[in-house]
CSV table of C-alpha atoms in Angstrom, one decimal:
chain,number,residue,atom,x,y,z
A,1,MET,CA,93.2,-45.0,21.1
A,2,LYS,CA,92.2,-46.6,24.2
A,3,PRO,CA,88.4,-46.4,24.7
A,4,ILE,CA,87.1,-44.3,27.5
A,5,TYR,CA,84.6,-47.0,28.5
A,6,PHE,CA,81.4,-46.0,30.4
A,7,ASP,CA,79.2,-48.9,29.2
A,8,ASN,CA,79.6,-51.2,32.3
A,9,ALA,CA,76.0,-51.8,32.5
A,10,ALA,CA,76.2,-53.7,29.3
A,11,THR,CA,79.5,-55.5,30.1
A,12,SER,CA,82.3,-54.6,32.3
A,13,TYR,CA,85.4,-53.6,30.5
A,14,PRO,CA,88.5,-53.9,30.6
A,15,VAL,CA,88.8,-57.5,31.7
A,16,SER,CA,91.4,-57.6,34.5
A,17,ALA,CA,94.7,-59.2,33.8
A,18,GLU,CA,94.1,-61.8,36.4
A,19,VAL,CA,90.7,-62.9,34.9
A,20,THR,CA,92.4,-63.1,31.5
A,21,LYS,CA,95.3,-65.1,33.0
A,22,ALA,CA,93.0,-67.5,34.7
A,23,VAL,CA,91.0,-68.2,31.5
A,24,GLU,CA,94.2,-68.5,29.5
A,25,LEU,CA,95.5,-71.1,32.1
A,26,PHE,CA,92.4,-73.0,31.9
A,27,LEU,CA,92.4,-73.1,28.0
A,28,ARG,CA,96.0,-74.3,27.9
A,29,GLY,CA,94.7,-77.3,29.6
A,30,PRO,CA,94.6,-80.1,30.5
A,31,PHE,CA,90.7,-79.8,30.8
A,32,GLY,CA,87.8,-82.0,30.1
A,33,ASN,CA,83.9,-81.8,29.9
A,34,PRO,CA,82.9,-81.4,33.6
A,35,GLY,CA,80.3,-83.9,34.7
A,36,ARG,CA,80.8,-86.2,31.8
A,37,SER,CA,83.9,-88.2,32.0
A,38,GLY,CA,86.0,-89.8,34.8
A,39,HIS,CA,89.4,-88.9,33.7
A,40,ASP,CA,91.6,-86.6,35.6
A,41,PRO,CA,91.2,-83.5,33.4
A,42,ALA,CA,87.4,-83.8,33.5
A,43,ILE,CA,87.2,-84.4,37.2
A,44,ASN,CA,89.5,-81.5,37.9
A,45,THR,CA,87.3,-79.2,35.7
A,46,SER,CA,84.2,-80.3,37.6
A,47,GLU,CA,86.1,-79.7,40.9
A,48,ALA,CA,87.0,-76.1,39.6
A,49,ILE,CA,83.4,-75.4,38.9
A,50,TYR,CA,82.3,-76.8,42.1
A,51,ASN,CA,84.7,-74.5,44.0
A,52,ILE,CA,83.4,-71.5,42.0
A,53,ARG,CA,79.7,-72.6,42.9
A,54,LYS,CA,80.8,-72.6,46.6
A,55,ASP,CA,82.6,-69.0,46.3
A,56,LEU,CA,79.4,-67.6,44.4
A,57,CYS,CA,77.0,-68.8,47.0
A,58,LEU,CA,79.3,-67.6,49.9
A,59,PHE,CA,79.5,-64.3,48.1
A,60,PHE,CA,75.7,-63.9,48.2
A,61,GLY,CA,75.4,-65.5,51.7
A,62,VAL,CA,74.0,-68.7,50.5
A,63,ASN,CA,75.3,-71.9,52.3
A,64,SER,CA,74.6,-74.7,49.8
A,65,PRO,CA,76.7,-74.7,46.7
A,66,GLU,CA,74.3,-76.9,44.8
A,67,ASN,CA,71.9,-74.0,44.9
A,68,ALA,CA,73.8,-72.0,42.3
A,69,ALA,CA,73.0,-73.2,38.7
A,70,PHE,CA,75.2,-71.8,36.2
A,71,THR,CA,73.5,-70.5,33.1
A,72,TYR,CA,74.6,-68.8,29.8
A,73,ASN,CA,73.8,-65.2,31.1
A,74,ALA,CA,71.4,-63.4,33.4
A,75,THR,CA,68.5,-63.6,30.7
A,76,SER,CA,68.6,-67.4,30.6
A,77,ALA,CA,68.7,-67.4,34.5
A,78,LEU,CA,65.6,-65.2,34.6
A,79,ASN,CA,63.8,-67.4,32.0
A,80,GLU,CA,64.6,-70.5,34.0
A,81,ALA,CA,63.4,-68.9,37.3
A,82,ILE,CA,60.3,-67.3,35.8
A,83,LEU,CA,59.2,-70.0,33.3
A,84,GLY,CA,60.3,-72.7,35.5
A,85,SER,CA,58.3,-71.6,38.5
A,86,ALA,CA,55.0,-71.1,36.6
A,87,SER,CA,53.9,-74.7,36.7
A,88,ALA,CA,54.4,-75.1,40.4
A,89,ILE,CA,52.6,-71.7,41.0
A,90,ALA,CA,49.7,-72.8,38.7
A,91,ALA,CA,49.4,-76.1,40.7
A,92,VAL,CA,48.5,-74.1,43.7
A,93,LYS,CA,46.7,-71.0,42.2
A,94,GLY,CA,45.6,-72.3,38.8
A,95,TRP,CA,46.8,-70.7,35.6
A,96,GLY,CA,44.9,-67.4,36.3
A,97,PHE,CA,47.5,-66.2,38.7
A,98,ASN,CA,49.1,-62.9,38.5
A,99,VAL,CA,52.5,-61.6,38.7
A,100,ILE,CA,53.8,-58.2,40.1
A,101,THR,CA,56.6,-56.6,38.3
A,102,SER,CA,57.5,-53.1,37.6
A,103,VAL,CA,57.8,-50.7,34.6
A,104,TRP,CA,61.4,-50.4,35.3
A,105,GLU,CA,62.3,-53.9,34.3
A,106,HIS,CA,64.5,-55.2,31.5
A,107,ASN,CA,62.9,-57.4,28.7
A,108,SER,CA,64.7,-60.4,30.3
A,109,ILE,CA,61.9,-60.1,32.9
A,110,LEU,CA,59.1,-58.5,30.7
A,111,ARG,CA,59.4,-61.0,27.9
A,112,PRO,CA,59.1,-64.3,29.8
A,113,LEU,CA,56.1,-62.7,31.5
A,114,TYR,CA,54.5,-61.7,28.3
A,115,ALA,CA,55.1,-65.3,27.1
A,116,LEU,CA,53.3,-66.5,30.1
A,117,LYS,CA,50.6,-64.1,29.6
A,118,ASP,CA,50.1,-64.9,25.9
A,119,GLY,CA,50.4,-68.7,26.4
A,120,TYR,CA,48.7,-69.2,29.7
A,121,ASN,CA,46.7,-66.2,30.4
A,122,ILE,CA,48.4,-65.0,33.6
A,123,ASP,CA,47.9,-61.4,34.5
A,124,ILE,CA,50.9,-58.9,34.7
A,125,LYS,CA,50.6,-56.0,37.4
A,126,PHE,CA,53.0,-53.2,37.3
A,127,ILE,CA,54.6,-51.2,39.9
A,128,SER,CA,55.0,-47.7,38.4
A,129,ALA,CA,56.5,-45.5,41.1
A,130,PRO,CA,60.1,-44.7,40.7
A,131,PHE,CA,62.4,-47.0,42.8
A,132,SER,CA,63.9,-44.1,44.6
A,133,ASN,CA,60.4,-43.3,46.0
A,134,ARG,CA,60.5,-46.3,48.3
A,135,ASP,CA,57.2,-45.5,50.2
A,136,ALA,CA,55.3,-45.4,47.0
A,137,VAL,CA,56.8,-48.6,45.7
A,138,ILE,CA,55.8,-50.4,48.8
A,139,SER,CA,52.4,-48.8,48.9
A,140,GLN,CA,51.6,-49.9,45.3
A,141,LEU,CA,53.0,-53.4,45.9
A,142,MET,CA,50.6,-53.7,48.8
A,143,SER,CA,47.6,-52.5,46.8
A,144,LEU,CA,48.5,-54.9,43.8
A,145,ALA,CA,49.1,-58.0,45.8
A,146,ASP,CA,46.1,-60.3,46.4
A,147,LYS,CA,45.4,-64.0,46.9
A,148,GLN,CA,46.1,-64.7,43.3
A,149,THR,CA,49.4,-63.2,43.2
A,150,GLY,CA,51.8,-66.1,42.4
A,151,MET,CA,55.2,-64.3,42.0
A,152,ILE,CA,57.0,-60.9,42.4
A,153,CYS,CA,59.7,-60.3,39.7
A,154,LEU,CA,61.9,-57.3,40.2
A,155,SER,CA,65.3,-55.9,39.7
A,156,ALA,CA,67.6,-54.7,42.6
A,157,CYS,CA,68.8,-51.9,40.4
A,158,THR,CA,67.3,-50.5,37.1
A,159,ASN,CA,69.6,-50.6,34.0
A,160,THR,CA,68.1,-47.1,33.0
A,161,THR,CA,67.9,-44.7,35.8
A,162,GLY,CA,70.3,-46.6,38.0
A,163,GLU,CA,67.8,-46.4,40.9
A,164,THR,CA,67.9,-49.1,43.6
A,165,SER,CA,64.6,-50.9,44.4
A,166,PRO,CA,63.6,-51.4,48.0
A,167,TYR,CA,64.2,-55.0,47.5
A,168,CYS,CA,64.7,-55.9,51.2
A,169,GLU,CA,61.4,-54.4,52.2
A,170,ILE,CA,59.7,-56.2,49.2
A,171,GLY,CA,61.4,-59.3,50.4
A,172,GLU,CA,59.9,-59.0,53.8
A,173,ILE,CA,56.4,-58.4,52.3
A,174,ALA,CA,56.9,-61.4,49.9
A,175,LYS,CA,57.6,-63.5,52.9
A,176,ARG,CA,54.7,-62.3,54.9
A,177,LEU,CA,52.2,-62.8,52.0
A,178,ASP,CA,54.0,-66.1,51.0
A,179,ILE,CA,54.7,-65.0,47.5
A,180,PRO,CA,57.7,-66.4,45.7
A,181,PHE,CA,60.2,-63.6,44.9
A,182,ILE,CA,62.5,-63.6,42.1
A,183,LEU,CA,65.2,-61.0,42.0
A,184,ASP,CA,67.2,-59.7,39.1
A,185,GLY,CA,70.5,-58.7,40.4
A,186,SER,CA,72.1,-57.7,36.8
A,187,GLN,CA,73.0,-54.2,37.8
A,188,ALA,CA,73.5,-54.8,41.5
A,189,ALA,CA,75.7,-57.8,41.9
A,190,GLY,CA,79.2,-56.8,42.6
A,191,HIS,CA,78.4,-53.1,42.5
A,192,PHE,CA,77.3,-52.9,46.2
A,193,PRO,CA,77.1,-55.1,49.3
A,194,PHE,CA,74.4,-57.7,48.6
A,195,SER,CA,73.0,-60.7,50.5
A,196,LEU,CA,70.4,-63.1,49.2
A,197,PRO,CA,69.1,-63.9,52.8
A,198,ASP,CA,68.9,-60.1,53.6
A,199,SER,CA,67.1,-59.5,50.3
A,200,GLY,CA,64.3,-62.0,51.2
A,201,ALA,CA,64.3,-63.2,47.5
A,202,ASP,CA,63.8,-66.9,46.8
A,203,ILE,CA,65.8,-66.7,43.6
A,204,LEU,CA,68.6,-64.4,42.4
A,205,CYS,CA,69.7,-64.1,38.9
A,206,VAL,CA,72.9,-62.5,37.8
A,207,PRO,CA,75.3,-62.2,35.0
A,208,GLY,CA,78.9,-63.1,35.2
A,209,HIS,CA,80.2,-60.4,32.9
A,210,LYS,CA,79.0,-57.1,34.6
A,211,GLY,CA,79.6,-56.2,38.2
A,212,LEU,CA,81.0,-59.7,38.8
A,213,LEU,CA,83.9,-58.8,36.6
A,214,GLY,CA,84.0,-62.2,34.6
A,215,ILE,CA,83.5,-62.4,30.8
A,216,MET,CA,80.5,-62.7,28.6
A,217,GLY,CA,79.3,-66.4,28.4
A,218,CYS,CA,77.9,-67.4,31.8
A,219,GLY,CA,75.2,-66.2,34.4
A,220,ALA,CA,73.8,-67.8,37.4
A,221,MET,CA,70.4,-68.7,39.0
A,222,ILE,CA,70.9,-68.9,42.8
A,223,LEU,CA,68.3,-70.3,45.0
A,224,SER,CA,68.1,-69.1,48.5
A,225,ASP,CA,68.7,-71.8,51.3
A,226,THR,CA,65.0,-71.3,52.2
A,227,SER,CA,63.7,-70.9,48.6
A,228,ARG,CA,59.8,-71.6,48.7
A,229,ILE,CA,60.1,-72.5,45.1
A,230,MET,CA,62.0,-75.0,43.1
A,231,PRO,CA,61.7,-74.2,39.3
A,232,ASP,CA,61.0,-77.0,36.7
A,233,SER,CA,63.7,-77.4,34.1
A,234,THR,CA,63.1,-75.4,31.1
A,235,MET,CA,66.0,-76.7,29.0
A,236,PHE,CA,66.5,-80.5,28.6
A,237,GLY,CA,69.6,-82.6,27.5
A,238,GLY,CA,72.5,-84.3,28.7
A,239,SER,CA,73.5,-83.9,32.4
A,240,GLY,CA,76.1,-86.6,32.8
A,241,VAL,CA,73.9,-88.6,35.2
A,242,ASN,CA,71.0,-91.0,34.9
A,243,PRO,CA,70.8,-90.9,31.1
A,244,GLN,CA,67.9,-93.5,31.1
A,245,LEU,CA,65.5,-90.9,32.6
A,246,HIS,CA,63.3,-89.0,30.4
A,247,THR,CA,63.5,-86.0,32.7
A,248,MET,CA,66.4,-83.9,33.9
A,249,PRO,CA,67.9,-84.9,37.2
A,250,GLN,CA,65.5,-83.8,40.2
A,251,GLU,CA,68.4,-82.2,42.2
A,252,PRO,CA,69.9,-78.7,41.6
A,253,PRO,CA,72.2,-77.7,40.0
A,254,GLU,CA,72.2,-80.5,37.4
A,255,ARG,CA,68.3,-80.1,37.2
A,256,PHE,CA,69.0,-76.8,35.4
A,257,GLU,CA,72.2,-77.5,33.6
A,258,ALA,CA,71.6,-79.3,30.4
A,259,GLY,CA,74.4,-79.5,28.0
A,260,THR,CA,77.9,-78.5,28.3
A,261,PRO,CA,78.5,-75.3,30.5
A,262,GLY,CA,80.4,-72.3,29.4
A,263,VAL,CA,83.4,-73.3,31.4
A,264,PRO,CA,85.9,-70.4,30.5
A,265,ALA,CA,83.3,-68.0,31.5
A,266,ILE,CA,82.7,-69.7,34.7
A,267,ILE,CA,86.4,-69.7,35.4
A,268,ALA,CA,86.4,-66.0,34.7
A,269,LEU,CA,83.6,-65.5,37.1
A,270,GLY,CA,85.4,-67.3,39.8
A,271,LYS,CA,88.4,-65.1,39.3
A,272,GLY,CA,86.1,-62.0,39.3
A,273,ILE,CA,84.6,-62.9,42.7
A,274,GLU,CA,88.0,-63.4,44.2
A,275,LEU,CA,89.0,-59.9,42.9
A,276,ILE,CA,85.8,-58.4,44.5
A,277,ASN,CA,86.3,-60.1,47.7
A,278,ARG,CA,89.9,-58.8,47.7
A,279,THR,CA,88.8,-55.2,46.9
A,280,GLY,CA,85.7,-55.3,49.0
A,281,THR,CA,82.1,-54.3,47.8
A,282,ASP,CA,82.2,-51.3,50.2
A,283,SER,CA,85.2,-49.9,48.3
A,284,ILE,CA,83.8,-50.7,44.9
A,285,ARG,CA,80.6,-48.9,46.0
A,286,LYS,CA,82.4,-45.9,47.3
A,287,HIS,CA,84.7,-45.7,44.0
A,288,GLU,CA,81.8,-45.9,41.7
A,289,ALA,CA,79.5,-43.6,43.7
A,290,ASP,CA,82.2,-41.0,43.9
A,291,LEU,CA,82.6,-41.0,40.2
A,292,THR,CA,79.0,-41.1,39.4
A,293,HIS,CA,78.3,-38.2,41.8
A,294,PHE,CA,81.1,-36.3,40.2
A,295,ILE,CA,79.8,-36.8,36.6
A,296,TYR,CA,76.1,-36.1,37.8
A,297,ASP,CA,77.1,-32.8,39.3
A,298,GLN,CA,78.9,-31.6,36.3
A,299,LEU,CA,76.0,-32.7,34.0
A,300,SER,CA,73.4,-31.1,36.1
A,301,GLU,CA,75.1,-27.6,35.6
A,302,MET,CA,74.9,-28.0,31.8
A,303,LYS,CA,71.8,-26.2,30.4
A,304,SER,CA,71.7,-28.5,27.2
A,305,ILE,CA,71.6,-31.6,29.3
A,306,ARG,CA,68.4,-33.3,30.6
A,307,LEU,CA,68.9,-35.8,33.4
A,308,TYR,CA,66.5,-38.6,34.1
A,309,SER,CA,68.3,-40.3,36.8
A,310,PRO,CA,67.9,-39.0,40.3
A,311,ASP,CA,71.2,-38.4,42.2
A,312,CYS,CA,70.6,-41.7,44.0
A,313,GLY,CA,74.1,-43.0,44.4
A,314,GLY,CA,73.8,-45.8,41.6
A,315,SER,CA,76.4,-46.3,39.0
A,316,ILE,CA,74.2,-45.2,36.1
A,317,ILE,CA,73.3,-41.7,34.7
A,318,LEU,CA,70.6,-41.4,31.9
A,319,PHE,CA,70.6,-38.1,30.1
A,320,ASN,CA,69.7,-36.6,26.7
A,321,THR,CA,71.2,-33.6,24.9
A,322,LYS,CA,69.2,-31.7,22.3
A,323,MET,CA,69.9,-34.1,19.5
A,324,SER,CA,69.1,-37.7,19.0
A,325,CYS,CA,70.6,-40.0,21.6
A,326,GLU,CA,72.2,-42.2,19.0
A,327,ILE,CA,73.8,-39.2,17.2
A,328,ALA,CA,75.1,-38.0,20.7
A,329,CYS,CA,76.6,-41.5,21.2
A,330,ASP,CA,78.2,-41.5,17.9
A,331,MET,CA,79.7,-38.1,18.5
A,332,LEU,CA,81.0,-39.3,21.8
A,333,ASN,CA,82.3,-42.3,20.1
A,334,SER,CA,84.4,-40.2,17.8
A,335,ARG,CA,86.2,-38.9,20.7
A,336,GLY,CA,86.9,-42.3,22.1
A,337,ILE,CA,84.0,-42.6,24.5
A,338,CYS,CA,81.8,-45.5,24.8
A,339,VAL,CA,78.3,-45.0,26.2
A,340,ARG,CA,75.0,-46.6,25.3
A,341,GLY,CA,72.1,-45.0,23.5
A,342,GLY,CA,68.6,-46.2,22.8
A,343,MET,CA,66.0,-48.0,25.0
A,344,HIS,CA,68.4,-50.3,26.9
A,345,CYS,CA,65.9,-53.3,26.4
A,346,ALA,CA,63.6,-51.5,29.0
A,347,PRO,CA,60.7,-50.1,26.8
A,348,LYS,CA,58.3,-49.5,29.6
A,349,ALA,CA,61.0,-47.7,31.7
A,350,HIS,CA,61.5,-45.3,28.7
A,351,THR,CA,57.8,-44.8,28.4
A,352,ALA,CA,57.7,-44.0,32.1
A,353,ILE,CA,60.3,-41.2,31.8
A,354,LYS,CA,58.8,-40.1,28.4
A,355,THR,CA,61.8,-41.0,26.3
A,356,SER,CA,60.2,-43.8,24.5
A,357,SER,CA,60.2,-42.2,21.1
A,358,ASN,CA,63.9,-41.4,20.9
A,359,GLY,CA,65.6,-43.1,24.0
A,360,ALA,CA,68.4,-41.7,25.9
A,361,VAL,CA,72.2,-41.9,26.4
A,362,ARG,CA,73.4,-44.0,29.3
A,363,ILE,CA,76.6,-43.6,31.2
A,364,SER,CA,77.5,-46.6,33.4
A,365,VAL,CA,80.4,-46.4,35.7
A,366,GLY,CA,82.5,-49.4,36.7
A,367,ILE,CA,85.4,-50.4,39.0
A,368,SER,CA,88.0,-49.8,36.3
A,369,ASN,CA,86.9,-46.1,35.6
A,370,THR,CA,89.2,-43.3,37.0
A,371,ILE,CA,88.5,-39.7,37.9
A,372,LYS,CA,90.7,-38.7,34.9
A,373,GLU,CA,88.3,-40.6,32.5
A,374,ALA,CA,85.4,-39.1,34.4
A,375,GLN,CA,86.7,-35.5,33.8
A,376,TYR,CA,87.4,-36.4,30.1
A,377,LEU,CA,83.8,-37.6,29.6
A,378,VAL,CA,82.4,-34.4,31.3
A,379,ASN,CA,84.7,-32.1,29.2
A,380,GLU,CA,83.8,-33.9,25.9
A,381,ILE,CA,80.0,-33.7,26.7
A,382,ARG,CA,80.4,-29.9,27.4
A,383,ASN,CA,82.5,-29.3,24.3
A,384,LEU,CA,80.1,-31.2,22.2
A,385,PHE,CA,76.7,-30.3,23.3
A,386,GLU,CA,76.8,-27.2,25.4
B,1,MET,CA,90.9,-99.2,57.4
B,2,ASP,CA,88.7,-100.0,54.5
B,3,THR,CA,88.2,-98.5,51.1
B,4,PHE,CA,84.6,-98.3,50.0
B,5,TYR,CA,82.5,-96.5,47.4
B,6,ILE,CA,79.8,-94.2,48.0
B,7,GLY,CA,77.5,-93.0,45.2
B,8,MET,CA,76.0,-89.6,44.8
B,9,ASN,CA,73.2,-88.2,42.9
B,10,SER,CA,75.4,-85.9,40.8
B,11,VAL,CA,79.0,-84.7,40.3
B,12,THR,CA,78.2,-81.6,42.3
B,13,TYR,CA,77.3,-83.7,45.3
B,14,ALA,CA,80.5,-86.0,44.8
B,15,HIS,CA,82.7,-82.8,45.0
B,16,LYS,CA,80.7,-81.5,48.0
B,17,ALA,CA,81.4,-85.0,49.7
B,18,ASN,CA,85.0,-84.7,48.8
B,19,THR,CA,85.4,-81.3,50.3
B,20,LEU,CA,83.5,-82.1,53.5
B,21,LEU,CA,85.7,-85.1,54.2
B,22,ASN,CA,88.9,-83.5,53.2
B,23,LEU,CA,88.1,-80.7,55.7
B,24,LYS,CA,88.1,-83.4,58.3
B,25,GLY,CA,91.3,-84.9,57.1
B,26,ILE,CA,89.7,-88.0,55.5
B,27,LYS,CA,91.1,-89.0,52.2
B,28,CYS,CA,88.9,-89.6,49.4
B,29,ARG,CA,88.5,-89.4,45.5
B,30,VAL,CA,85.7,-88.4,43.1
B,31,VAL,CA,85.3,-91.0,40.5
B,32,ARG,CA,82.6,-92.2,37.9
B,33,SER,CA,80.5,-94.8,39.4
B,34,PRO,CA,81.8,-98.3,39.1
B,35,GLU,CA,78.3,-99.7,39.6
B,36,HIS,CA,76.6,-98.3,36.7
B,37,SER,CA,77.4,-96.0,33.7
B,38,CYS,CA,77.0,-92.3,34.0
B,39,GLY,CA,77.0,-91.6,37.7
B,40,TYR,CA,79.5,-90.2,40.3
B,41,GLY,CA,80.7,-91.1,43.7
B,42,ILE,CA,83.7,-91.1,45.9
B,43,TYR,CA,86.2,-93.8,47.1
B,44,VAL,CA,87.0,-93.2,50.8
B,45,THR,CA,89.6,-94.9,52.9
B,46,ALA,CA,88.3,-94.8,56.5
B,47,SER,CA,87.7,-97.1,59.4
B,48,SER,CA,84.0,-96.4,59.8
B,49,ARG,CA,81.6,-96.4,57.0
B,50,ASP,CA,78.6,-95.5,59.2
B,51,GLU,CA,80.7,-92.4,60.3
B,52,ILE,CA,81.5,-91.2,56.8
B,53,ILE,CA,77.8,-91.6,55.9
B,54,ARG,CA,76.8,-89.8,59.0
B,55,ILE,CA,79.1,-86.8,58.1
B,56,LEU,CA,77.9,-86.7,54.5
B,57,SER,CA,74.3,-86.9,55.6
B,58,GLU,CA,74.7,-84.0,58.1
B,59,GLY,CA,76.5,-82.0,55.5
B,60,GLY,CA,73.6,-82.0,53.2
B,61,VAL,CA,75.0,-84.6,50.6
B,62,LYS,CA,72.4,-86.8,48.9
B,63,LEU,CA,73.8,-90.3,48.6
B,64,SER,CA,72.6,-92.9,45.9
B,65,GLY,CA,74.2,-96.0,47.4
B,66,VAL,CA,77.0,-97.5,49.5
B,67,LYS,CA,79.1,-100.3,48.5
């Protein structure tokens, strides 16, 4: 049975035939290790990667292709951005600096920050207001920021409630206060129109395999053209240039790209961006929002369903039935429906919405979902839990 | 017309240079550095070396040497 897939916040599925074909063509060769050798296959592979850097930067409104460093996923991009920036911030403010984040963040932001707290005694301050309450978020940000604030790290869209943060307003404040701003675009990139310059962020971290429609195995850390911060390397190894140096190259992207990159996944990301550009992010946004609204409206009429997401136009709906979320997911799985239960690697978010003891069920809509699938999902939830 | 080598700080800058010059109809080729092991650059065939360097510098390409 073909799965009815509503777990696009974890990874997008199905992979389009065009992406599969692009990866297959690459793997058929000839190819070489990019940035290592001088033979034609290696040079051609590095040229393909350069062109994808360029497309990725253009997609987010960045002019310089070298500002996009490929990583292994969004988590490694966020680790690089957060941990790599810490020394530069400490050089200005000392190791007692603080970082403003929110309770809505994924562990890919929280755990690097906890590591800095444990290792270097930085302070972590949390915005607790729901992202949909934009005024409250801004108000909390203003009250938390002080002269020792060295960094703001937030997501553009939560992976739990699906709420979009007021990241553009936050970016403006970050600029005004001269605080570097690291933005996690994991649940935003590809799902709605998004410009790095408009966001005001210095660094954007994205996965290749979610809204950008690639496959698992690559992410990117993208520096804005006006970034106020240049992270240090946090991974060391071969770069194909200046091997006699004990350090990584100083220039991005090689500064951040130790070792052989995940080329097939980068090829897939390039094709994914091409598909998104052809479809248009406005169209993608409308399609996903229409389906999400439909599911939300239907679930909100069911007495046995408790919704945690506001009807905010995101692509994610979080809910619980009267039974354990994992059992509910398993029952849906028996009907061919793929959704995700648990804590979604966002423990403080679940604490904030009072689901930390049992978690919740997450439906996440993607570009490939259809209204027929949404109707099937809603009917099965009604049949199983009402 | 002369053919000369221009070294870059990375393979990314070599491809950036290649793209910039191709857009202007100037033929070039990305190669491993003939000067020392483990570097990248481009071979360009053009009448003015200074003009090529000006185009690349204005395009934000960081150069490591000109031969």
